[in-house]
Amino acid sequence: MDWYMMNCELLATCSALGYLEGDVYHREPDCLESVKDLIRYLRHEDETRDVRQQLGAAQILQNDLLPILVQYPQDKVLFDAVIRLMVNLTQPALLCFGKVPPDATSRHHFLQVLSYLQAYKEAFASEKVFGVLSEKLYNLLQLDWEQRQEEDTLLIERILLLVRNVLHVPPDPMEEQGVDGDASVHDRVLWALHISGMDDLLKFLASAQVEQQWALHVLEIISLMFRDQSPEELAALGQGQAAAEHGEDTRELETLRQRELAEKRARALQRPSRHSRFGGSYLLQGLKAIGDRDVVFHKGLHNLKSYSHDLGKETRRVPRRRQAAPEAEHPRRSARNVRLFLRRFCQDFLEGCYNRLMLLVKDQLVREKAQQHDETYYLWATAFFMAFNRRRGFRPELVSETVGVRAFHFIEQNLTTYYEMALMDKKEAVTWARRMHLALKAYQELLRTVQEMDRSPEQAVRDSSQVIKSNIFYMMEYRELFLALFRKFDETKQPRSFLRDLVETAHLFLRMLEHFCRGRTSLVVQSKRVRRRKKPRTPAALAPQPPSAAELEELWAGLAPQLQACLQGEVPLPEDVVPFDAASETPVEEQRAEALLRIQGCLQDTQAPQALRLLRSARDVWPEGDVFGPPDAEPPEETRLLREILFAPLPRHVPPEAEEPEEEEEEDEEEEEGTVQVSEKEFNFLDYLKRFACTPVVRALVLLLRGYARNSPRTNHCAARLLHRLARDLHMEALLFQLSLFALFHRLLSDPAASAHQVSRGPAPPEPPTPPGRGVPPGVSQPRSPFLCPQELVALAKFVLGKFFALAATNKKVFVELLFWKSPAAVREMTEGYGSLQGEEGTGRSRVPPWTPQEEQELRDLYWKYKEVEGEDVIAAILAHLPAPGRTRRQVVKQLVRLGLASSAKDFPRERKGTHLVLWTQEQEEELVRLFEEFQGSEDILGNIMKHLTARRSRARVVEKLLGLGLVSERKELYKKRRRKGRGPGPGVAGAPAVPARDSSAEDRDSEEEEDEAEEGPMEEYWAPKEGAGQGLAHRLHQEGLVRPLRWLENCLRRTAGDREEDGVSHPVPLVPLSEENEDAMEDRRFQALLLQLGLRPPASEQESFWRIPAALTPQQLRRAAASIAHHGPDPPGSPQGLLEPPGCPQDPDLEQLPAGLGSDSESEEPVPVPSLVQPGTKRRRELDSEDEDDGSSGAEPAPCSQEDEEPQPQGRRKRIRRVEEEEED
């Protein structure tokens, strides 16, 4: 953009700044206002950054702002305004545009702004500019905190931001094409910064106690100062290394010369004695040209090996999404004086600033006081300065802040976060991979520092390294980190330098772990395993087969005399049989079906009295439809019903089918609940090394070794050592039988530099060079030459090829196996024979049996037979008549799809259980209105309507319809009228049967049918127990071992009776079982039947979790109920001799703690879990160990509740008591 194309207002504003005459700048009177106007213009620029581009083209910063800054530093207001404007103009282009624009137009504007920034950076390479900035910053830092104003603090921050912006500008690759050692623009800026004394001010800010707020600014500036530097080269500088550097360059040139001479010798051996004019033409038999003729070759025979059909073809363009990730900028060698100044800065920074600055920065990162992604500067500083300290006479006290388990944990956390974000945020995967590379470098330097601490002459340092290693090797996360990084390596997102550092770090970790295990007989490490609880899967073949008709006839012949004796009263019928489960979530229809199944089961088990009692009880509960016979059924009618039930093919609950092994994983994802279990196990290094024997690791190593000529000897050694571990230590040479690796071996063995390197240099060193000051000068044992052919790779190639041809002599299929990456299982089959794994598995693994032609024909016939049958499940009919047992529904469906008889599995949907939504007809609405008008004045309007309604509807649907018809305005009008508390039962309640009447059971069944019933409010119905009710059932439970729960229930009833006599007020009292035995008893059906006979109330809705003693029961009734279940005979062995678990009465304000021994372990510190608000009948989880429960509940008889004997209980028990109190208050 030219000067004459500037905006008029912008041009006039720039002209009002002033003019430069020679080296003197003359400012205009309106200079300050013009600077402020430029700031305002920049605030309102468009997305193309037009104002910024016009100011850059006019060189306002070089010709006006910098001269004003240098010549008028005493004008405080003008100086502040100019600094503000320059901070805005020099901010990075990425901050201006957000990201690198993808379209060409926006990218052009981005590159234009970047070019102006590079021009600004060159203008800042002036000692005068940095001298003014340093002097101003020095004067501001001299002020005490009470003298420093807010404007001074802002000016300090702006000066630091300006220095940061200038150092952040990237170099221009077209302008800076000098060799190593030349002074670049960045070097000149650093030298100006050093001459002005700005580096000393930065060290002061990093070490001063009162300047903690600038910690991150200083660390960011320091990271930009050392952006192009290598810590190893800086550490090796200044110890007579001028000759060493010259010698290194000489060796590099010598290596290039040796390679060139080796290539010349190879060409000389291939060149024939005659000149090329008489080379002749040759016909390549067996190699076809474009037509049907053989290829005619017009070059010498020595060039025949390089012939390919691809010669002369245009190379295929690699799509952008498959291109390798770009490499980061390689470190360059700056001018010697700049490197000397930077080396001295590193030494001073380590000795006086590093530990304190890193502590402040980490504290700000942990407390989230920093900006997003500022932890990358922390990671860079950790890697750079620890590497400098390690190579510059290792002193562990200088980097003690970043050496420890906490540092490992912090870096591992960030590395894992970057790894996960790279997998999720696909668009920014390259950016996350760059951050992940920084974290990996820091992790690698931590490991190297710990390894260096092992070699320290001080015993305390060596002990500290042992503590650190024992912690990081113990944790599973550190051991699994490298496997995860190898498995998810993507060369399109992560550069090759990341893979190089990953291989070197993994090699170092394995070497340290191997040495750590070698000096110990056993090593215990942490192990985490995700325990998945699956739904039980029972094969259909194991399901019991129904008896045949002949067997049923024989069974009925034996049952008939027993039934006759029961009907005539000769055999007493049991009294503790309840046909339904009051705490079950199963709908009413399924409960009725379960009752039929229970009757049929009793008949098949030759239990005629139980079957007859179940039939009569079910008739009372479900009278509609006469399913269990009419109410006045005679004995012959009952005999006929029992015979029909015995012979009826009732549908039984089918357990989950056993699926095929390859299909289990898909369904288990929905059915499993994973819980992480942490345990300890003995560590085996070879077992851990086997985890690396997988395709992703081998593929990554092969990818890295493709550039062996460009790799450093250290990198080639680490990659070769990892492959050596897999091939030799694990005896998995066949894992490396891969064509791409063999092509690399071929290129390696045919490389002329192999022999040249072997003669001139010898093999590559296995370990990094010795640090300076310990004998060998740095840089000698690790040359920088990229053209080295390591002999370790040559030896590995010969070893693998020898094993391959030895195996090929016995297994000819190994040549085909070269085309595929292999797993350890495939390696074992290649070496031991195919099918060896299947032979070892035997019958241990459930495999799907194949379908024979006869079975397929039978399947076709059954499918066509039952396909047109309406109202019947085709697959169920096929399974019932399929002659081969053991087939599952899924197997049959899949085979039908394979045979082409069905398009997909969706053609055979499973029958879904649940209620069907049926619309209300006009007659049903009229019936509902009539019933509402009839029972409008009754106590239970909804219950009477549900009893007399012809079409079966759930309570929630009836309530919704009543609201929709406008018969009631709110649900409360349909609530059952509750009796007043404290009054005895009415006259109609005393004669109620022990088993709940039909009306209440119908309500219970309907209340479980819909989940919307919770909105209908609490509805209670109680009855008074008869004299001696439940005595027979209690005696039977005593004999079966439920002594403790019965005594606990008896004590609850007596205590509640005593409380009601003392207080004169009755409240519903929940029965809260605190021991596992009592909790199991409360979920037992027979025990629940006993509770019903005693008049206790089950949980009414989802809002209640416990059974309750109703408020309507008087103390006399409670004592009679307690006496009916009291056991007067001898106790069974092991039963306690006293009261076991009195309920916590919520209305007792003094009940804050329970006395020890009441149904739980008083010595156990584990809290008793509070049951959640779930549906009745769901089993609550217990957290008390069974042995603790036994220890606490098997003691002697506890003393009564007294404050002297009370002991503090676990907090979870108090939570349960408070929970009960809150329930009662609600």
XYZ file of N, CA and C in Angstrom, residues 139-327:
567
model
N 13.735 3.542 36.736
C 13.208 4.597 37.602
C 11.883 4.187 38.243
N 11.049 3.478 37.480
C 9.766 3.040 38.035
C 9.953 1.978 39.109
N 10.936 1.098 38.919
C 11.159 0.044 39.907
C 11.814 0.567 41.178
N 12.420 1.763 41.127
C 13.010 2.349 42.316
C 11.954 2.856 43.295
N 10.731 3.081 42.806
C 9.666 3.588 43.662
C 9.172 2.489 44.592
N 8.941 2.844 45.839
C 8.348 1.889 46.766
C 6.888 1.663 46.413
N 6.343 0.622 47.000
C 4.972 0.281 46.633
C 3.983 1.344 47.094
N 4.281 2.062 48.177
C 3.339 3.092 48.614
C 3.468 4.354 47.771
N 4.626 4.564 47.101
C 4.802 5.716 46.230
C 4.369 5.450 44.799
N 4.262 4.190 44.439
C 3.941 3.835 43.060
C 2.450 4.010 42.805
N 2.117 4.821 41.811
C 0.732 5.063 41.449
C 0.244 3.992 40.473
N -1.045 4.054 40.193
C -1.611 3.082 39.252
C -1.071 3.293 37.849
N -0.808 4.562 37.476
C -0.246 4.838 36.161
C 1.151 4.253 36.025
N 1.917 4.271 37.125
C 3.256 3.684 37.081
C 3.197 2.176 36.880
N 2.257 1.531 37.551
C 2.118 0.079 37.379
C 1.716 -0.263 35.951
N 0.811 0.507 35.373
C 0.405 0.269 33.980
C 1.566 0.489 33.025
N 2.394 1.495 33.301
C 3.524 1.752 32.411
C 4.548 0.626 32.479
N 4.787 0.077 33.681
C 5.699 -1.074 33.790
C 5.180 -2.247 32.957
N 3.878 -2.520 33.078
C 3.307 -3.634 32.311
C 3.396 -3.387 30.817
N 3.175 -2.129 30.372
C 3.234 -1.840 28.931
C 4.648 -1.951 28.393
N 5.649 -1.553 29.178
C 7.028 -1.705 28.714
C 7.373 -3.181 28.569
N 6.964 -4.001 29.523
C 7.222 -5.443 29.415
C 6.485 -6.051 28.228
N 5.262 -5.615 27.982
C 4.511 -6.123 26.827
C 5.155 -5.690 25.522
N 5.697 -4.474 25.477
C 6.365 -4.013 24.258
C 7.601 -4.853 23.967
N 8.397 -5.134 25.003
C 9.566 -5.998 24.804
C 9.119 -7.387 24.364
N 8.052 -7.893 24.982
C 7.540 -9.218 24.577
C 7.116 -9.225 23.121
N 6.389 -8.194 22.675
C 5.911 -8.146 21.289
C 7.063 -8.090 20.296
N 8.098 -7.321 20.618
C 9.229 -7.212 19.692
C 9.962 -8.536 19.581
N 10.199 -9.206 20.697
C 10.895 -10.492 20.645
C 10.049 -11.589 20.024
N 8.718 -11.438 20.038
C 7.829 -12.475 19.518
C 7.790 -12.501 17.998
N 8.205 -11.442 17.331
C 8.107 -11.387 15.870
C 8.990 -12.480 15.276
N 8.445 -13.341 14.396
C 9.257 -14.420 13.812
C 10.220 -13.864 12.766
N 11.287 -14.609 12.485
C 12.246 -14.133 11.468
C 11.678 -14.271 10.060
N 12.231 -13.494 9.171
C 11.844 -13.554 7.762
C 12.781 -14.519 7.053
N 12.287 -15.675 6.598
C 13.208 -16.659 5.999
C 13.817 -16.184 4.696
N 13.188 -15.255 3.995
C 13.727 -14.781 2.731
C 14.875 -13.788 2.952
N 14.811 -13.016 4.033
C 15.826 -12.013 4.290
C 17.007 -12.587 5.078
N 16.723 -13.491 6.016
C 17.780 -14.029 6.867
C 18.168 -15.413 6.377
N 19.106 -15.468 5.476
C 19.583 -16.725 4.915
C 21.066 -16.935 5.213
N 21.524 -16.358 6.302
C 22.926 -16.493 6.673
C 23.220 -17.842 7.289
N 24.476 -18.148 7.433
C 24.904 -19.403 8.033
C 24.977 -19.233 9.540
N 25.247 -20.370 10.206
C 25.375 -20.311 11.657
C 26.560 -19.437 12.047
N 26.330 -18.618 13.042
C 27.364 -17.709 13.502
C 27.153 -16.279 13.078
N 26.325 -16.042 12.070
C 26.016 -14.678 11.655
C 25.003 -14.067 12.604
N 25.026 -12.751 12.712
C 24.108 -12.037 13.592
C 22.811 -11.763 12.840
N 21.734 -12.342 13.315
C 20.417 -12.108 12.731
C 19.767 -10.903 13.391
N 18.569 -10.566 12.931
C 17.834 -9.449 13.519
C 17.536 -9.747 14.984
N 17.154 -10.973 15.273
C 16.873 -11.353 16.661
C 18.124 -11.225 17.528
N 19.296 -11.586 16.976
C 20.535 -11.433 17.740
C 20.839 -9.970 18.008
N 20.599 -9.115 17.030
C 20.878 -7.695 17.218
C 19.934 -7.091 18.254
N 18.664 -7.536 18.275
C 17.739 -7.063 19.308
C 18.204 -7.528 20.690
N 18.639 -8.785 20.787
C 19.122 -9.292 22.072
C 20.378 -8.540 22.529
N 21.248 -8.226 21.594
C 22.460 -7.501 21.980
C 22.126 -6.083 22.456
N 21.174 -5.417 21.782
C 20.738 -4.097 22.240
C 20.092 -4.190 23.622
N 19.330 -5.253 23.860
C 18.704 -5.467 25.168
C 19.768 -5.667 26.248
N 20.853 -6.364 25.865
C 21.931 -6.610 26.831
C 22.729 -5.343 27.117
N 23.043 -4.568 26.097
C 23.838 -3.359 26.277
C 23.075 -2.336 27.126
N 21.750 -2.283 26.954
C 20.947 -1.316 27.706
C 20.748 -1.709 29.166
N 21.079 -2.932 29.539
C 20.881 -3.382 30.913
C 19.496 -3.922 31.194
N 18.714 -4.153 30.154
C 17.364 -4.687 30.351
C 17.399 -6.096 30.925
N 18.436 -6.882 30.577
C 18.512 -8.249 31.100
C 18.697 -8.254 32.609
N 19.455 -7.276 33.145
C 19.606 -7.199 34.597
C 18.290 -6.827 35.271
N 17.505 -5.971 34.632
C 16.200 -5.624 35.193
C 15.266 -6.832 35.189
N 15.373 -7.652 34.157
C 14.537 -8.861 34.118
C 14.919 -9.816 35.249
N 16.207 -9.955 35.520
C 16.622 -10.816 36.632
C 16.183 -10.236 37.973
N 16.163 -8.896 38.073
C 15.680 -8.289 39.306
C 14.181 -8.548 39.500
N 13.399 -8.420 38.424
C 11.962 -8.681 38.516
C 11.684 -10.140 38.881
N 12.548 -11.042 38.418
C 12.331 -12.462 38.703
C 12.697 -12.829 40.126
N 13.573 -12.035 40.771
C 14.043 -12.402 42.110
C 13.508 -11.513 43.209
N 12.957 -10.322 42.898
C 12.496 -9.400 43.933
C 11.214 -9.913 44.571
N 11.131 -9.765 45.892
C 9.970 -10.247 46.625
C 8.739 -9.400 46.355
N 8.940 -8.099 46.096
C 7.791 -7.185 45.949
C 7.298 -7.118 44.519
N 7.957 -7.803 43.578
C 7.561 -7.746 42.162
C 7.016 -9.095 41.687
N 6.221 -9.742 42.534
C 5.730 -11.075 42.180
C 4.726 -11.051 41.034
N 4.052 -9.930 40.845
C 2.987 -9.891 39.836
C 3.515 -9.968 38.411
N 4.844 -9.719 38.225
C 5.397 -9.748 36.874
C 6.048 -11.082 36.553
N 5.784 -12.115 37.313
C 6.487 -13.393 37.127
C 6.224 -13.980 35.745
N 4.965 -14.038 35.346
C 4.650 -14.636 34.049
C 5.147 -13.776 32.891
N 5.115 -12.434 33.038
C 5.649 -11.563 31.985
C 7.138 -11.820 31.784
N 7.862 -11.926 32.883
C 9.304 -12.145 32.798
C 9.603 -13.509 32.179
N 8.875 -14.529 32.601
C 9.125 -15.867 32.064
C 8.825 -15.922 30.561
N 7.796 -15.231 30.123
C 7.485 -15.208 28.690
C 8.579 -14.504 27.901
N 9.107 -13.392 28.419
C 10.191 -12.679 27.729
C 11.442 -13.545 27.667
N 11.770 -14.234 28.748
C 12.957 -15.085 28.761
C 12.807 -16.231 27.760
N 11.614 -16.807 27.671
C 11.405 -17.891 26.698
C 11.579 -17.399 25.269
N 11.198 -16.162 24.987
C 11.389 -15.607 23.645
C 12.846 -15.241 23.391
N 13.572 -14.882 24.419
C 14.999 -14.583 24.249
C 15.772 -15.822 23.814
N 15.438 -16.990 24.364
C 16.168 -18.225 24.071
C 15.433 -19.091 23.040
N 14.650 -18.452 22.199
C 13.815 -19.218 21.275
C 14.650 -20.028 20.289
N 15.746 -19.473 19.796
C 16.556 -20.149 18.771
C 17.756 -20.882 19.354
N 17.866 -20.963 20.662
C 19.074 -21.507 21.285
C 18.861 -22.944 21.731
N 19.989 -23.640 21.811
C 20.007 -25.009 22.325
C 20.717 -25.005 23.668
N 20.102 -25.566 24.707
C 20.759 -25.525 26.027
C 22.069 -26.289 26.053
N 22.178 -27.370 25.282
C 23.428 -28.119 25.275
C 24.567 -27.303 24.680
N 24.299 -26.552 23.591
C 25.341 -25.745 22.980
C 25.728 -24.568 23.867
N 24.729 -23.958 24.524
C 25.069 -22.855 25.427
C 25.903 -23.355 26.606
N 25.562 -24.535 27.128
C 26.322 -25.067 28.263
C 27.741 -25.439 27.864
N 27.944 -25.835 26.621
C 29.277 -26.236 26.161
C 30.122 -25.055 25.746
N 29.601 -23.847 25.831
C 30.308 -22.653 25.379
C 31.166 -22.084 26.515
N 32.305 -21.497 26.134
C 33.091 -20.752 27.100
C 34.146 -21.542 27.817
N 34.387 -22.788 27.453
C 35.430 -23.589 28.099
C 36.474 -24.004 27.065
N 36.986 -23.010 26.366
C 37.945 -23.287 25.313
C 37.322 -24.013 24.159
N 36.092 -23.637 23.814
C 35.337 -24.394 22.834
C 35.440 -23.810 21.431
N 36.187 -22.776 21.249
C 36.321 -22.238 19.890
C 36.957 -23.277 18.977
N 38.016 -23.899 19.479
C 38.649 -24.955 18.681
C 37.744 -26.163 18.549
N 36.949 -26.446 19.600
C 36.040 -27.590 19.539
C 34.971 -27.374 18.470
N 34.435 -26.137 18.409
C 33.432 -25.848 17.382
C 34.044 -25.937 15.997
N 35.250 -25.396 15.869
C 35.916 -25.483 14.564
C 36.181 -26.937 14.200
N 36.587 -27.729 15.203
C 36.806 -29.140 14.928
C 35.534 -29.880 14.576
N 34.455 -29.477 15.165
C 33.177 -30.109 14.830
C 32.778 -29.813 13.395
N 32.938 -28.563 12.982
C 32.638 -28.225 11.589
C 33.550 -28.995 10.642
N 34.803 -29.136 11.042
C 35.743 -29.882 10.198
C 35.329 -31.337 10.071
N 34.906 -31.932 11.186
C 34.463 -33.328 11.140
C 33.209 -33.482 10.290
N 32.366 -32.491 10.329
C 31.157 -32.558 9.521
C 31.499 -32.547 8.034
N 32.420 -31.662 7.655
C 32.848 -31.628 6.253
C 33.575 -32.912 5.867
N 34.334 -33.464 6.820
C 35.042 -34.703 6.531
C 34.065 -35.862 6.317
N 33.006 -35.876 7.088
C 32.004 -36.928 6.908
C 31.321 -36.808 5.549
N 31.004 -35.586 5.139
C 30.413 -35.384 3.811
C 31.375 -35.837 2.704
N 32.639 -35.535 2.915
C 33.631 -35.930 1.900
C 33.746 -37.446 1.841
N 33.760 -38.111 2.996
C 33.837 -39.565 3.012
C 32.631 -40.194 2.324
N 31.467 -39.618 2.518
C 30.268 -40.154 1.874
C 30.353 -39.987 0.356
N 30.831 -38.845 -0.051
C 30.948 -38.609 -1.493
C 31.957 -39.556 -2.123
N 33.078 -39.795 -1.440
C 34.080 -40.725 -1.968
C 33.531 -42.146 -2.024
N 32.719 -42.530 -1.028
C 32.139 -43.878 -1.049
C 31.183 -44.037 -2.220
N 30.430 -43.012 -2.520
C 29.525 -43.081 -3.673
C 30.321 -43.160 -4.980
N 31.437 -42.436 -5.048
C 32.249 -42.497 -6.264
C 32.832 -43.878 -6.454
N 33.297 -44.489 -5.365
C 33.839 -45.841 -5.490
C 32.769 -46.835 -5.922
N 31.561 -46.669 -5.403
C 30.479 -47.579 -5.797
C 30.144 -47.415 -7.268
N 30.157 -46.171 -7.745
C 29.869 -45.972 -9.176
C 31.001 -46.499 -10.048
N 32.228 -46.388 -9.556
C 33.364 -46.883 -10.343
C 33.318 -48.392 -10.487
N 32.856 -49.074 -9.458
C 32.766 -50.532 -9.543
C 31.676 -50.972 -10.504
N 30.651 -50.170 -10.640
C 29.542 -50.544 -11.531
C 29.791 -50.116 -12.967
N 30.728 -49.174 -13.191
C 30.941 -48.657 -14.545
C 31.691 -49.685 -15.381
N 31.233 -50.011 -16.587
C 31.955 -50.970 -17.435
C 33.225 -50.352 -18.007
N 34.025 -51.204 -18.573
C 35.296 -50.725 -19.124
C 35.094 -49.904 -20.395
N 34.081 -50.208 -21.169
C 33.837 -49.477 -22.410
C 33.061 -48.222 -22.122
N 33.173 -47.249 -22.995
C 32.462 -46.000 -22.807
C 30.988 -46.173 -23.150
N 30.181 -45.220 -22.830
C 28.738 -45.362 -22.911
C 28.226 -45.372 -24.335
N 29.065 -44.949 -25.319
C 28.528 -44.926 -26.684
C 28.310 -46.327 -27.210
N 28.967 -47.309 -26.612
C 28.795 -48.680 -27.043
C 28.106 -49.512 -25.961
N 27.206 -48.841 -25.225
C 26.513 -49.564 -24.162
C 25.540 -50.579 -24.704
N 24.917 -50.300 -25.854
C 23.998 -51.229 -26.467
C 22.607 -51.137 -25.895
N 21.678 -51.906 -26.439
C 20.290 -51.993 -25.999
C 19.999 -53.435 -25.621
N 19.120 -53.592 -24.653
C 18.838 -54.912 -24.108
C 17.331 -55.130 -24.065
N 16.939 -56.376 -24.182
C 15.541 -56.771 -24.100
C 15.316 -57.479 -22.764
N 14.410 -56.939 -21.952
C 14.125 -57.495 -20.628
C 13.003 -58.511 -20.773
N 13.334 -59.771 -20.790
C 12.331 -60.803 -20.945
C 11.485 -60.940 -19.675
N 10.198 -61.106 -19.884
C 9.277 -61.266 -18.769
C 8.759 -59.957 -18.210
N 9.279 -58.825 -18.666
C 8.825 -57.513 -18.199
C 8.170 -56.820 -19.369
N 6.844 -56.718 -19.331
C 6.080 -56.207 -20.444
C 6.092 -54.686 -20.452
N 6.094 -54.149 -21.649
C 5.985 -52.703 -21.831
C 4.511 -52.327 -21.893
N 4.219 -51.180 -22.505
C 2.817 -50.755 -22.589
C 2.017 -51.735 -23.419
N 2.603 -52.245 -24.494
C 1.919 -53.242 -25.301
C 2.194 -54.639 -24.774
N 2.186 -55.596 -25.705
C 2.424 -56.989 -25.324
C 3.889 -57.385 -25.463
N 4.745 -56.483 -25.938
C 6.146 -56.811 -26.135
C 6.935 -56.558 -24.847
N 8.152 -57.157 -24.859
C 9.026 -56.960 -23.717
C 9.640 -55.570 -23.754
N 10.108 -55.138 -22.591
C 10.694 -53.811 -22.461
C 12.073 -53.791 -23.106
N 12.363 -52.711 -23.861
C 13.677 -52.484 -24.454
C 14.413 -51.483 -23.572
N 15.587 -51.895 -23.069
C 16.357 -51.072 -22.138
C 17.577 -50.538 -22.874
N 17.718 -49.201 -22.905
C 18.749 -48.558 -23.717
C 19.933 -48.097 -22.892
N 19.998 -48.457 -21.604
C 21.123 -48.042 -20.785
C 21.988 -49.247 -20.439
N 23.098 -48.965 -19.752
C 24.008 -50.028 -19.382
C 23.400 -50.962 -18.356
N 23.990 -52.147 -18.257
C 23.454 -53.137 -17.339
C 23.624 -52.726 -15.882
N 24.606 -51.863 -15.603
C 24.792 -51.436 -14.222
C 23.660 -50.536 -13.745
N 22.866 -49.992 -14.673
C 21.711 -49.161 -14.306
C 20.402 -49.942 -14.295
N 20.505 -51.253 -14.504
C 19.284 -52.048 -14.609
C 18.541 -52.121 -13.271
N 19.293 -52.087 -12.176
C 18.646 -52.202 -10.873
C 17.750 -51.012 -10.571
N 18.074 -49.879 -11.144
C 17.288 -48.676 -10.863
C 16.113 -48.498 -11.811
N 15.876 -49.496 -12.681
C 14.770 -49.340 -13.637
C 13.422 -49.545 -12.938
N 12.453 -48.747 -13.334
C 11.095 -48.866 -12.814
C 10.133 -48.300 -13.838
N 8.928 -48.811 -13.836
C 7.906 -48.274 -14.744
C 7.523 -46.850 -14.374
N 7.870 -46.428 -13.175
C 7.497 -45.086 -12.731
C 8.460 -44.021 -13.208
N 9.528 -44.424 -13.912
C 10.476 -43.426 -14.401
C 9.805 -42.507 -15.407
N 9.956 -41.219 -15.191
C 9.361 -40.249 -16.106
C 7.945 -39.856 -15.774
N 7.340 -40.552 -14.854
C 5.972 -40.206 -14.491
C 5.956 -39.019 -13.530
N 4.875 -38.309 -13.553
C 4.721 -37.193 -12.627
C 4.332 -37.731 -11.248
N 5.018 -37.236 -10.251
C 4.766 -37.726 -8.889
C 3.357 -37.349 -8.452
N 2.744 -38.277 -7.742
C 1.381 -38.044 -7.264
C 1.398 -37.042 -6.112
N 0.488 -36.103 -6.188
C 0.414 -35.063 -5.159
C -0.274 -35.629 -3.914
N 0.354 -35.426 -2.778
C -0.198 -35.912 -1.511
C -1.257 -34.925 -1.039
N -2.458 -35.391 -0.707
C -3.492 -34.460 -0.199
C -3.012 -33.759 1.063
N -3.550 -32.574 1.284
C -3.110 -31.777 2.422
C -3.398 -32.483 3.745
N -4.529 -33.192 3.791
C -4.870 -33.833 5.060
C -3.977 -35.029 5.353
N -3.213 -35.490 4.352
C -2.298 -36.609 4.573
C -0.842 -36.177 4.600
N -0.586 -34.905 4.463
C 0.789 -34.440 4.501
C 1.321 -34.489 5.930
N 2.619 -34.692 6.025
C 3.251 -34.755 7.347
C 3.183 -33.393 8.020
N 3.088 -33.411 9.314
C 3.021 -32.163 10.071
C 4.325 -31.392 9.910
N 4.245 -30.062 9.803
C 5.475 -29.269 9.625
C 6.334 -29.299 10.874
N 7.636 -29.293 10.642
C 8.579 -29.297 11.747
C 8.710 -27.901 12.342
